[in-house]
Amino acid sequence: MTEETEKEIIEGTVEDIRFRNEQNGYTVLEIGCDDELITAVGIFSDISVGETVKLSGAWTYHNTFGRQFKADAYERSMPHTTEQLYNYLASGAVKGIGPATAEKIIDKFGENAFDILENDPEALSKIKGISLDRAKEMSADFKRQFAVRNIMISLEAYGMTANECIKAYKIFGSDAVERVLENPFDMCVSGIGIGFERAEVISENLPNPPKESYRYKAGIVHIIMHNLYSDGHTCLPRNKLIKVAADYLSTSEDNIDILIDELCKENRLVCKEMNKKEYIFSATAYLDEKSISNRIKVLLKFPPPNRKTLYKEIETVETELKIEYAENQKEAIQTAVNKGMLILTGGPGTGKTTTLKGIIKLFENEGLEISLAAPTGRAAKRMSELTGKEAKTIHRLLEVEWDESDKPVFKRNLRNPLDCEALIVDELSMVDINLFASLLAALPFGCRLVMVGDSDQLPAVGAGNVLSDLIESKLLPVVELNEVFRQALDSLIVTNAHRIVNGEQIVTDNKDSDFFFMERHSAYEAAQTVASLYSKRLPEAYGYSPFTDIQVICPSKKGEAGTNNLNTILQNLVNPQDSKKNEISVGFRLFREGDKVMQIKNNYNIGWEKGKEVGEGIFNGDIGIITQIDKKGEFAVIKFDDEREATYLREQLLEIELAYAITVHKSQGSEFKAVIMPVVSVIPQLKYRNLLYTAVTRAKEKMIIVGSKNEILEMAQNDKNTRRYSALKAMLLEDEM
């Protein structure tokens, strides 16, 4: 799509609404302008057919739909001719009025129809077929629309976008203008989704500046929430928060100290003393960690029925599964069955999967109803493949729905617990405090709980240190599998993973192994080598598919050896432009039929089909292939790894990225036959052990690192960057509940 730079103003009547996204107001209109029908696109609120609009913007050229007017601002006036009035009412703009009723109203009242609708519903009820109650409902809806329009006009005058105005109205209702004028920073915490920096810009446009305390308080909460969502800290030391906030907001530390107390009294923040130091939490993070702590203590107080698993039973399982268990594996199986709660941890090659199979077999022998779950779709699929039993994502297990603010709500909860008698959760290191609190709340009393994870991997993308805190509390039974089995010792992937954990240099002297190192001295050289390996050398040597078997995993998005650049290179190599393949441009991204793509944020609204099964929700990290692009309808169909198929509208494709190369964080919970990782010119903030270890342990058959041995060793020796502030361990060790 190309855009002409010269700004223009056009005026006309809305003849048709071809598309509207109810979530963000993005609309495609047909405008009647000087006997010409013009297509206009932009963010319009609840604009309706029949309205007269004045649009400011520029002409664009769409490859499929031709010339369009892209509006960045607009004014509107209500229809005034009887034809315009009819078109407006017949469009369904007013609840309860369709074409037939619109015709009756216009026939009776003509150009006075709107005045009657607003001020005289009794007169409206004299039309045959319209009761007084129905007339009052029509009038109320008509008035509501005028209220919305007035709010939109007022707020847009202060520099707010149409999308922001819509959200403000949805949250604040008819008080939206007054609320924004008094305290624009209220929009940061009310679900509108306006960030602190954006609220500062809006506040500068207001006729009177808001109270300074509003800005300071919002800034303090912003710092807490930024650390929660971006860095995973569930809390911050009070003294550290005071210093950071004072610098950020250009005020005194004493002022910040006082305002923190006020925020705590307002229940917007929580202050808690731990180890003789004060820590500050967001209210939600505190409640999540406290909920986990309380629930764990309750589950320990009311454990599943006790029983004794005899070694003879484990020997029978060994015979059936053709497995010989080590002593700590037998200990894990006994603990899971007898005590009903277990954390099973260990690195690659230590036998976590074979241990799980034994636990599942004994649970089955007892006739227990077993559920298996993992944080992501790929992790659940992998769990199913390894155990031979169906595994669901935790969201699916808890039967996720969403509220009006698009926040997840789980049907399975404290009042409606899960039906299972034994629950096994894999990849617990990826689970954040919010999801884990929801999972524990839905766990019925007497249900056995087995939690599996590797604490040396990256922590969850979300907040908290769930797995590490649970292990370090020593409150729950923990079995660590630390013996690498003989067959695993033949794998340099396994050997090097353990060397990385120990801060040692990787071994690369075995040319017939499953682990290869290719030295390159610049990011450019590394990128070229990665591209060659991905598109040609590995497929030719091993028969691997670039789409399903090989994954490039990078420390960062940026730079020549980052995912952004590599995705462009790899797309052109393995899925080049072809006249038979449709394409669609969304922002700066170009998607093509056949592209490998990834969902980059949780979206609970996208519907999917899988055979006869239907559902909603595509989650951060789900990978699939674009099977169809409809240029006229501006949508794409994506088939994900677990066979779910989903249709994406153009706007929803903003949540999709090419996935030939992905970051290490996005690879968590997945395994690939072959992994290629560039490690050269890595920025200092990303040179740490857990990042390297997580990437290496994603490879099942081949691991190739391209880059610098010195940088690999630097990463292996640095274990500092993944430390987080969290309170779960301290809460678990408290006596009171």
XYZ file of C-alpha atoms in Angstrom:
737
model
C 0.000 0.000 0.000
C 1.388 3.420 -0.980
C 0.391 6.775 0.474
C 0.290 10.244 -1.047
C 1.816 12.710 1.389
C -0.452 15.730 0.688
C -3.219 16.166 3.269
C -6.766 16.727 2.011
C -10.275 17.200 3.382
C -13.282 15.429 1.892
C -16.944 15.739 2.878
C -19.866 13.446 2.140
C -22.533 11.076 3.443
C -21.864 7.586 4.825
C -23.559 5.278 2.316
C -22.297 1.906 3.589
C -20.109 0.351 6.291
C -18.099 -2.454 4.705
C -16.135 -3.510 7.791
C -15.904 -2.577 11.469
C -13.638 -3.939 14.196
C -15.684 -3.492 17.378
C -12.577 -3.784 19.556
C -10.619 -0.821 18.221
C -13.071 1.091 15.998
C -11.173 0.427 12.720
C -13.790 0.904 9.984
C -14.046 0.789 6.183
C -16.693 3.223 4.881
C -18.264 4.022 1.529
C -18.692 7.840 1.337
C -20.962 9.525 -1.181
C -19.063 12.626 -2.273
C -20.043 14.784 -5.294
C -21.796 11.890 -7.086
C -18.747 9.705 -6.505
C -18.471 6.720 -4.141
C -15.210 6.858 -2.144
C -13.739 4.181 0.099
C -12.448 5.648 3.376
C -10.592 3.814 6.142
C -9.688 4.867 9.670
C -10.637 4.729 13.349
C -14.269 5.819 13.603
C -16.337 5.168 16.721
C -19.978 4.139 16.258
C -20.438 6.076 13.040
C -23.576 5.091 11.118
C -24.998 5.076 7.613
C -26.671 8.401 6.747
C -24.333 10.661 8.724
C -22.552 13.535 7.034
C -18.801 13.447 7.692
C -15.826 15.684 7.022
C -12.601 13.638 6.849
C -9.012 14.865 7.070
C -6.274 12.602 5.737
C -4.443 11.447 2.631
C -5.105 9.257 -0.382
C -3.567 5.792 -0.382
C -3.364 3.100 -2.999
C -4.217 -0.454 -1.981
C -2.858 -3.226 -4.235
C -6.211 -5.025 -4.221
C -8.851 -2.376 -3.542
C -7.306 0.535 -5.413
C -7.469 4.165 -4.311
C -8.684 4.776 -0.728
C -8.869 7.772 1.598
C -7.039 7.139 4.866
C -8.542 9.423 7.524
C -6.585 10.517 10.587
C -9.296 12.887 11.908
C -12.961 13.510 11.239
C -15.969 15.651 12.109
C -19.556 14.634 11.661
C -23.033 16.097 11.676
C -26.308 14.310 11.961
C -28.320 13.677 8.758
C -30.820 16.422 7.887
C -32.653 15.495 4.666
C -35.448 12.925 4.902
C -33.440 10.554 2.674
C -30.408 10.821 4.965
C -32.627 10.421 8.046
C -34.150 7.257 6.598
C -30.757 5.797 5.638
C -29.468 6.460 9.145
C -32.415 4.826 10.932
C -32.734 1.948 8.450
C -29.066 1.009 8.963
C -29.824 -0.296 12.464
C -27.912 2.529 14.154
C -30.687 2.865 16.765
C -31.541 -0.281 18.689
C -35.007 -1.597 17.776
C -35.306 0.287 14.464
C -34.917 -1.473 11.126
C -35.889 -0.484 7.551
C -39.642 -1.056 7.996
C -39.867 0.886 11.279
C -37.607 3.628 9.881
C -39.999 4.088 6.941
C -42.971 4.452 9.311
C -41.134 7.042 11.454
C -40.024 9.133 8.467
C -43.492 8.942 6.876
C -45.093 10.239 10.078
C -42.574 12.813 11.325
C -40.405 13.682 8.301
C -37.498 15.988 9.169
C -38.688 16.189 12.799
C -37.992 12.472 13.334
C -34.822 13.011 15.366
C -36.461 15.603 17.626
C -39.301 13.143 18.320
C -36.863 10.298 18.990
C -34.951 12.377 21.494
C -37.732 14.258 23.276
C -41.143 12.685 22.685
C -41.220 8.859 22.853
C -44.979 9.022 23.572
C -45.602 10.486 20.112
C -43.430 7.710 18.690
C -45.623 5.104 20.391
C -48.650 6.275 18.393
C -47.184 4.595 15.314
C -48.832 1.212 14.802
C -46.603 -1.618 16.046
C -44.507 0.523 18.436
C -45.430 0.138 22.101
C -44.635 2.849 24.655
C -41.954 0.659 26.264
C -40.335 0.026 22.901
C -40.512 3.734 22.063
C -38.773 4.587 25.347
C -36.017 2.043 24.599
C -35.487 3.571 21.145
C -35.320 7.049 22.662
C -32.846 5.958 25.373
C -30.533 4.359 22.792
C -30.725 7.448 20.585
C -29.791 9.699 23.533
C -26.918 7.384 24.461
C -25.498 7.789 20.966
C -25.591 11.570 21.270
C -23.826 11.293 24.631
C -21.116 9.138 23.051
C -20.678 11.618 20.205
C -20.337 14.566 22.558
C -17.790 12.684 24.658
C -15.806 11.732 21.550
C -15.744 15.318 20.294
C -14.685 16.666 23.717
C -11.920 14.132 24.324
C -10.520 14.317 20.794
C -10.038 18.055 21.393
C -7.449 17.118 24.057
C -5.385 15.047 21.653
C -6.932 11.651 22.368
C -7.364 9.256 19.462
C -10.777 7.885 18.508
C -9.716 4.468 19.794
C -8.721 5.946 23.171
C -12.019 7.862 23.357
C -14.003 4.669 22.745
C -12.146 2.876 25.536
C -12.565 5.819 27.918
C -16.305 5.857 27.284
C -16.584 2.082 27.809
C -14.846 2.334 31.206
C -16.005 5.718 32.534
C -19.392 5.997 30.809
C -21.054 9.418 30.708
C -18.505 10.785 33.217
C -15.597 10.216 30.805
C -14.874 13.878 30.033
C -15.009 14.955 33.694
C -12.784 12.034 34.745
C -10.165 12.800 32.099
C -10.173 16.544 32.844
C -9.695 15.942 36.553
C -7.144 13.120 36.382
C -5.938 11.825 32.983
C -3.589 9.451 34.845
C -6.651 7.525 36.000
C -6.663 6.054 32.485
C -3.399 4.221 33.252
C -4.965 1.913 35.843
C -8.614 1.660 34.837
C -8.350 -0.881 32.024
C -8.312 1.687 29.214
C -4.787 0.668 28.301
C -3.215 4.119 28.164
C 0.351 4.091 29.430
C 1.882 6.610 31.804
C 3.888 8.424 29.113
C 0.788 8.751 26.909
C -1.247 10.090 29.852
C 1.464 12.714 30.405
C 1.074 13.896 26.799
C -2.737 14.115 27.164
C -2.404 15.995 30.472
C -0.331 18.679 28.725
C -3.255 19.349 26.353
C -5.822 19.912 29.095
C -7.024 23.447 29.910
C -5.930 23.044 33.544
C -3.040 20.831 34.686
C -4.068 17.975 37.011
C -2.792 17.769 40.598
C 0.879 16.850 40.786
C 0.081 14.059 43.239
C -1.992 12.324 40.540
C 1.032 12.256 38.249
C 3.423 11.115 40.979
C 1.150 8.297 42.143
C 0.556 7.091 38.601
C 4.312 7.214 37.971
C 5.062 5.079 41.050
C 2.470 2.481 39.995
C 3.874 2.609 36.444
C 7.350 1.695 37.721
C 5.947 -1.220 39.748
C 3.902 -2.503 36.801
C 6.793 -2.091 34.350
C 8.992 -4.221 36.620
C 6.172 -6.766 36.947
C 5.395 -7.191 33.242
C 8.768 -6.440 31.641
C 11.237 -7.815 34.190
C 9.144 -10.359 36.098
C 9.616 -8.814 39.559
C 6.564 -9.363 41.755
C 7.820 -6.698 44.177
C 10.597 -4.138 44.655
C 12.563 -3.146 47.774
C 10.968 0.040 49.085
C 14.254 1.957 49.266
C 15.064 1.042 45.660
C 11.588 2.072 44.447
C 11.841 5.430 46.270
C 15.141 6.286 44.607
C 14.095 5.176 41.103
C 10.719 6.962 41.313
C 12.211 10.201 42.637
C 14.691 10.307 39.733
C 12.075 9.336 37.141
C 9.449 11.834 38.320
C 11.875 14.646 39.272
C 10.674 15.013 42.833
C 12.069 14.392 46.331
C 12.508 10.955 47.886
C 10.511 12.133 50.931
C 7.561 12.975 48.678
C 7.694 9.529 47.042
C 7.922 7.863 50.466
C 4.744 9.639 51.623
C 2.883 8.850 48.388
C 3.775 5.146 48.616
C 2.063 5.069 52.016
C -0.996 6.761 50.505
C -1.093 4.264 47.632
C -0.940 1.408 50.141
C -3.836 2.926 52.132
C -5.803 3.135 48.873
C -5.023 -0.589 48.274
C -3.367 0.220 44.941
C -0.039 -1.035 46.306
C 0.874 -3.405 49.131
C 3.794 -3.048 51.543
C 5.187 -6.164 53.225
C 8.233 -6.675 55.427
C 10.435 -9.658 54.572
C 13.818 -10.411 56.092
C 13.700 -7.049 57.915
C 13.278 -5.130 54.643
C 10.138 -3.540 53.219
C 8.951 -4.573 49.751
C 6.279 -2.941 47.607
C 3.883 -4.977 45.432
C 1.105 -4.247 43.022
C -2.138 -5.396 44.609
C -2.648 -8.120 41.981
C 0.877 -9.571 42.305
C 0.609 -9.663 46.098
C -2.758 -11.431 45.945
C -1.435 -13.973 43.427
C 1.620 -14.923 45.506
C -0.416 -14.934 48.724
C -3.051 -17.115 47.073
C -0.403 -19.625 45.934
C 1.142 -19.726 49.407
C -2.190 -20.197 51.186
C -3.383 -22.842 48.740
C -0.157 -24.865 49.007
C -0.467 -24.860 52.802
C -4.101 -25.996 52.603
C -3.202 -28.794 50.168
C -0.415 -29.933 52.500
C -2.856 -29.916 55.443
C -5.403 -31.997 53.541
C -3.313 -34.360 51.400
C -4.640 -37.191 49.219
C -5.286 -40.531 50.943
C -1.976 -42.000 52.079
C -0.792 -45.306 50.641
C 2.376 -47.331 50.361
C 3.822 -48.111 46.964
C 5.905 -51.243 47.163
C 9.100 -51.718 45.180
C 7.369 -54.786 43.738
C 4.832 -52.534 41.990
C 7.606 -50.400 40.503
C 9.396 -53.550 39.311
C 6.189 -54.616 37.553
C 6.042 -51.229 35.836
C 9.719 -51.584 34.804
C 8.892 -54.896 33.166
C 5.801 -53.543 31.404
C 7.516 -50.393 30.144
C 10.899 -52.098 29.554
C 12.633 -49.517 31.749
C 15.224 -49.890 34.481
C 14.801 -47.102 37.017
C 17.613 -45.522 39.018
C 17.109 -45.133 42.774
C 16.146 -41.443 42.641
C 13.613 -42.191 39.893
C 12.037 -44.843 42.120
C 12.016 -42.313 44.943
C 10.161 -39.845 42.714
C 7.548 -42.440 41.718
C 6.981 -43.467 45.340
C 6.699 -39.852 46.488
C 4.155 -38.967 43.813
C 1.960 -41.948 44.650
C 2.356 -42.037 48.439
C 2.531 -38.357 49.391
C 0.390 -37.033 46.561
C 2.584 -33.981 45.889
C 5.914 -33.857 44.108
C 8.245 -31.448 42.348
C 10.300 -33.415 39.826
C 13.263 -31.516 38.469
C 16.401 -32.265 36.475
C 18.303 -31.395 33.332
C 18.336 -33.158 29.945
C 19.191 -36.857 29.901
C 18.300 -37.433 33.556
C 15.139 -39.437 32.908
C 12.264 -37.079 33.727
C 10.080 -38.500 30.952
C 10.617 -42.178 31.857
C 9.936 -41.310 35.505
C 6.686 -39.607 34.495
C 5.624 -42.685 32.552
C 6.052 -44.768 35.706
C 4.030 -42.297 37.781
C 1.244 -42.249 35.178
C 1.206 -46.066 35.019
C 0.788 -46.421 38.781
C -1.907 -43.708 38.838
C -3.725 -45.657 36.105
C -3.383 -48.883 38.090
C -5.183 -47.133 40.946
C -7.976 -46.145 38.572
C -7.351 -42.413 39.008
C -8.700 -39.818 36.575
C -5.492 -38.176 35.289
C -5.043 -34.785 33.604
C -1.837 -33.606 31.914
C -1.130 -29.933 31.283
C 1.610 -27.561 30.106
C 1.826 -23.766 29.710
C 1.915 -23.626 25.882
C 0.396 -25.510 22.972
C 3.802 -26.751 21.800
C 4.754 -27.909 25.294
C 1.419 -29.731 25.628
C 1.887 -31.392 22.241
C 5.400 -32.503 23.213
C 4.092 -33.852 26.539
C 1.442 -35.861 24.669
C 4.052 -37.319 22.309
C 6.387 -38.312 25.159
C 3.773 -39.829 27.478
C 1.271 -41.189 24.971
C -1.578 -39.428 26.808
C -3.525 -36.300 25.859
C -2.134 -33.109 27.386
C -3.860 -29.718 27.310
C -2.618 -26.201 27.773
C -3.322 -24.924 31.283
C -5.700 -22.355 29.770
C -7.705 -25.072 28.020
C -7.683 -27.266 31.117
C -9.143 -24.397 33.153
C -11.685 -23.649 30.375
C -10.674 -20.078 29.706
C -13.197 -17.384 28.834
C -12.743 -13.597 28.890
C -14.457 -10.601 30.363
C -15.400 -7.318 28.681
C -11.823 -6.052 29.105
C -10.466 -9.152 27.323
C -8.940 -10.450 30.540
C -8.928 -14.236 30.957
C -11.533 -15.706 33.259
C -11.449 -19.412 34.067
C -14.623 -21.491 34.369
C -12.661 -23.958 36.489
C -11.959 -22.303 39.831
C -12.423 -22.614 43.590
C -16.199 -23.064 43.217
C -16.000 -25.257 40.127
C -12.844 -27.383 40.552
C -11.289 -29.729 38.023
C -12.667 -33.258 37.746
C -9.263 -34.978 37.870
C -7.839 -37.051 40.745
C -4.231 -36.582 39.623
C -2.741 -33.602 37.793
C 0.683 -33.556 36.145
C 2.019 -30.149 35.054
C 5.097 -29.976 32.817
C 7.426 -27.015 32.147
C 6.591 -25.372 35.478
C 9.504 -22.948 35.033
C 7.380 -21.228 32.362
C 4.334 -20.739 34.602
C 3.871 -17.268 36.107
C 2.241 -16.427 39.445
C -1.129 -15.446 37.976
C -1.619 -18.667 36.004
C -0.299 -20.858 38.835
C -2.622 -19.194 41.361
C -5.569 -19.914 39.033
C -4.462 -23.531 38.561
C -4.104 -24.208 42.298
C -7.478 -22.593 43.010
C -9.117 -25.100 40.641
C -7.337 -28.124 42.149
C -9.790 -30.269 44.134
C -8.894 -31.514 47.617
C -7.409 -34.987 47.513
C -6.027 -34.517 43.996
C -2.439 -35.662 43.524
C -0.204 -32.962 42.031
C 3.057 -33.619 40.187
C 4.981 -30.562 38.994
C 7.811 -31.062 36.500
C 10.384 -28.485 35.474
C 13.989 -27.479 35.008
C 14.969 -24.579 37.265
C 18.091 -23.906 35.158
C 15.923 -22.745 32.252
C 14.711 -19.200 31.763
C 12.014 -18.150 34.224
C 8.480 -17.436 33.035
C 7.894 -14.595 30.591
C 5.322 -13.400 33.124
C 6.002 -12.476 36.729
C 7.520 -14.549 39.490
C 9.867 -17.429 40.272
C 7.266 -20.130 40.880
C 9.434 -23.224 40.397
C 12.562 -21.861 42.115
C 10.613 -20.454 45.075
C 8.720 -23.717 45.594
C 11.951 -25.726 45.545
C 13.877 -23.339 47.813
C 11.070 -23.217 50.385
C 11.643 -26.963 51.039
C 7.988 -27.166 51.997
C 7.093 -29.644 49.250
C 8.713 -32.984 48.416
C 11.362 -32.403 45.729
C 13.241 -35.071 43.800
C 16.076 -33.843 41.611
C 17.228 -36.223 38.921
C 20.928 -35.442 38.583
C 22.314 -38.655 37.115
C 22.807 -38.461 33.349
C 22.060 -41.842 31.818
C 24.681 -43.674 29.827
C 22.842 -43.376 26.515
C 22.415 -39.631 27.124
C 26.147 -39.250 27.799
C 26.734 -40.068 24.131
C 24.951 -36.808 23.281
C 27.033 -33.635 23.220
C 23.758 -31.681 23.450
C 23.239 -33.206 26.907
C 26.912 -32.948 27.878
C 27.162 -29.304 26.858
C 23.883 -28.394 28.545
C 25.327 -29.633 31.847
C 28.648 -27.901 31.177
C 26.780 -24.617 30.603
C 24.951 -25.038 33.938
C 28.348 -25.488 35.601
C 29.719 -22.357 33.908
C 32.156 -24.330 31.723
C 33.167 -24.038 28.090
C 31.269 -26.239 25.639
C 32.927 -29.265 24.009
C 33.138 -29.076 20.218
C 35.827 -31.605 19.288
C 33.584 -34.456 18.141
C 32.802 -34.060 14.446
C 30.359 -36.998 14.374
C 28.289 -35.727 17.286
C 24.918 -33.997 17.562
C 26.474 -30.661 18.602
C 28.444 -28.445 16.208
C 30.201 -25.121 16.564
C 31.023 -22.951 13.546
C 33.247 -19.985 14.335
C 32.307 -16.690 12.722
C 33.772 -13.303 13.635
C 30.962 -10.933 12.680
C 27.174 -10.836 12.864
C 27.022 -10.527 9.068
C 29.088 -13.704 8.565
C 27.032 -15.528 11.190
C 23.760 -14.509 9.504
C 24.948 -15.763 6.119
C 26.041 -19.093 7.613
C 22.758 -19.503 9.505
C 20.831 -18.825 6.276
C 22.863 -21.423 4.368
C 22.441 -24.060 7.096
C 18.694 -23.455 7.382
C 17.776 -23.286 3.709
C 20.183 -25.760 2.133
C 22.844 -27.611 4.122
C 20.724 -29.224 6.866
C 17.819 -30.150 4.538
C 20.245 -31.728 2.051
C 22.350 -33.548 4.659
C 19.596 -34.855 6.946
C 16.338 -34.431 5.044
C 15.076 -31.864 7.559
C 12.224 -29.525 6.628
C 12.900 -25.837 7.337
C 9.217 -25.450 8.220
C 8.748 -28.295 10.716
C 12.172 -29.653 11.747
C 14.669 -26.761 11.891
C 14.403 -23.716 14.126
C 16.710 -20.701 14.270
C 16.834 -19.389 17.849
C 18.442 -16.003 18.531
C 19.320 -14.168 21.746
C 17.802 -10.953 20.359
C 15.464 -9.501 17.740
C 17.931 -6.780 16.762
C 21.108 -6.723 14.733
C 22.219 -8.619 11.637
C 22.081 -11.916 13.560
C 18.745 -11.072 15.214
C 15.338 -12.489 14.384
C 14.094 -9.444 12.440
C 16.868 -9.547 9.841
C 17.116 -13.337 9.694
C 13.375 -13.751 9.158
C 13.522 -11.510 6.098
C 16.511 -13.433 4.700
C 15.035 -16.875 5.416
C 11.581 -16.004 4.083
C 13.108 -15.016 0.740
C 15.179 -18.221 0.643
C 12.645 -20.896 1.617
C 9.349 -19.195 0.669
C 10.223 -16.707 -2.080
C 7.801 -14.456 -3.903
C 5.687 -16.396 -6.389
C 2.808 -15.285 -8.623
C 0.825 -18.296 -7.350
C 1.192 -17.235 -3.700
C -0.943 -14.435 -2.296
C 0.693 -11.839 -0.043
C -0.561 -9.320 2.493
C 1.275 -6.368 4.082
C 0.444 -5.506 7.684
C 2.415 -2.576 9.073
C 6.062 -3.253 8.273
C 5.471 -7.013 7.915
C 4.934 -8.906 4.673
C 3.212 -12.278 4.913
C 3.025 -14.836 2.122
C 1.083 -18.066 1.736
C 3.340 -20.844 3.042
C 5.084 -18.646 5.642
C 6.008 -20.043 9.044
C 4.538 -17.671 11.657
C 4.103 -17.271 15.411
C 1.416 -15.688 17.599
C 3.193 -13.114 19.807
C 0.533 -12.365 22.442
C -2.371 -14.183 24.035
C -5.605 -13.546 22.131
C -8.659 -15.151 23.687
C -11.037 -13.998 20.912
C -9.626 -15.790 17.861
C -11.778 -18.792 16.982
C -10.262 -22.067 15.787
C -11.331 -25.426 14.415
C -9.692 -28.827 14.803
C -11.725 -31.433 12.974
C -15.142 -31.357 14.645
C -13.762 -29.549 17.700
C -14.118 -25.766 17.880
C -12.827 -23.290 20.422
C -11.380 -19.833 20.963
C -7.959 -18.586 21.993
C -4.557 -18.552 20.293
C -1.658 -18.062 22.677
C 1.732 -16.397 22.785
C 4.301 -18.745 21.196
C 1.921 -20.838 19.058
C 3.593 -21.607 15.703
C 1.867 -22.418 12.418
C 1.858 -22.075 8.634
C -0.199 -19.580 6.604
C -2.278 -21.843 4.350
C -4.406 -19.152 2.699
C -4.448 -15.384 2.196
C -7.625 -13.791 0.842
C -6.563 -10.412 -0.506
C -10.090 -9.224 -1.251
C -11.460 -10.203 2.148
C -8.201 -9.157 3.848
C -7.870 -12.257 5.999
C -5.477 -15.170 6.383
C -5.895 -18.780 7.499
C -3.184 -20.258 9.734
C -2.796 -23.943 10.577
C -0.966 -24.418 13.868
C 1.314 -27.273 14.925
C -1.430 -28.934 16.968
C -3.705 -29.010 13.886
C -5.905 -26.106 15.022
C -6.895 -23.856 12.131
C -7.726 -20.188 12.717
C -8.851 -17.309 10.497
C -7.190 -13.930 11.121
C -8.613 -10.600 10.009
C -6.114 -8.037 8.765
C -6.004 -6.197 12.112
C -5.395 -9.457 13.998
C -2.340 -10.151 11.840
C -0.573 -7.417 13.831
C -0.209 -10.136 16.497
C 1.644 -12.454 14.099
C 5.372 -12.538 13.298
C 7.459 -14.606 10.907
C 8.891 -17.577 12.816
C 11.762 -18.888 10.728
C 13.868 -17.299 13.478
C 12.526 -16.768 17.019
C 13.996 -15.476 20.265
C 15.071 -17.840 23.037
C 12.230 -16.574 25.236
C 9.681 -17.517 22.552
C 11.194 -21.016 22.225
C 10.484 -22.019 25.832
C 8.545 -25.251 26.180
C 9.318 -26.370 22.614
C 11.665 -28.925 21.098
C 12.923 -29.073 17.526
C 14.870 -31.731 15.639
C 17.548 -29.186 14.750
C 18.367 -25.818 16.327
C 20.691 -23.187 14.872
C 21.786 -20.372 17.195
C 23.911 -17.348 16.280
C 26.074 -16.240 19.224
C 28.094 -13.236 18.093
C 27.883 -9.550 19.034
C 25.311 -10.446 21.721
C 24.370 -7.371 23.749
C 25.679 -7.512 27.367
C 22.176 -7.650 28.904
C 21.534 -10.949 27.097
C 24.841 -12.653 27.814
C 23.688 -14.953 30.589
C 23.610 -18.647 31.386
C 19.882 -19.442 31.454
C 19.420 -17.964 27.992
C 22.137 -20.137 26.443
C 21.062 -23.243 28.386
C 17.411 -22.860 27.358
C 18.367 -22.565 23.670
C 20.648 -25.619 23.739
C 18.026 -27.785 25.473
C 15.487 -27.028 22.706
C 17.441 -29.304 20.308
C 16.528 -32.995 20.037
C 18.898 -34.233 17.319
C 21.216 -31.460 16.143
C 22.467 -28.268 17.778
C 24.597 -25.835 15.784
C 26.030 -22.664 17.335
C 27.444 -20.129 14.899
C 29.665 -17.389 16.301
C 32.244 -16.780 19.031
C 33.516 -19.306 21.597
C 34.487 -16.476 23.921
C 30.932 -15.121 23.943
C 29.556 -18.617 24.608
C 31.837 -18.941 27.646
C 30.862 -15.446 28.852
C 27.219 -16.477 28.752
C 27.868 -19.775 30.533
C 29.742 -18.020 33.349
C 27.139 -15.296 33.946
C 24.222 -16.431 36.132
C 23.231 -12.985 37.454
C 20.760 -11.599 34.943
C 17.841 -13.906 35.645
C 17.469 -13.056 39.337
C 14.079 -11.635 40.225
C 12.469 -10.081 43.259
C 9.648 -12.348 44.429
C 7.953 -13.162 47.733
C 6.504 -16.649 47.296
C 9.323 -18.404 49.157
C 9.059 -16.001 52.121
C 5.271 -16.373 52.207
C 5.505 -20.158 52.159
C 7.857 -20.094 55.131
C 5.538 -17.912 57.209
C 3.640 -19.787 59.923
C 0.362 -17.927 59.631
C -1.970 -18.225 56.657
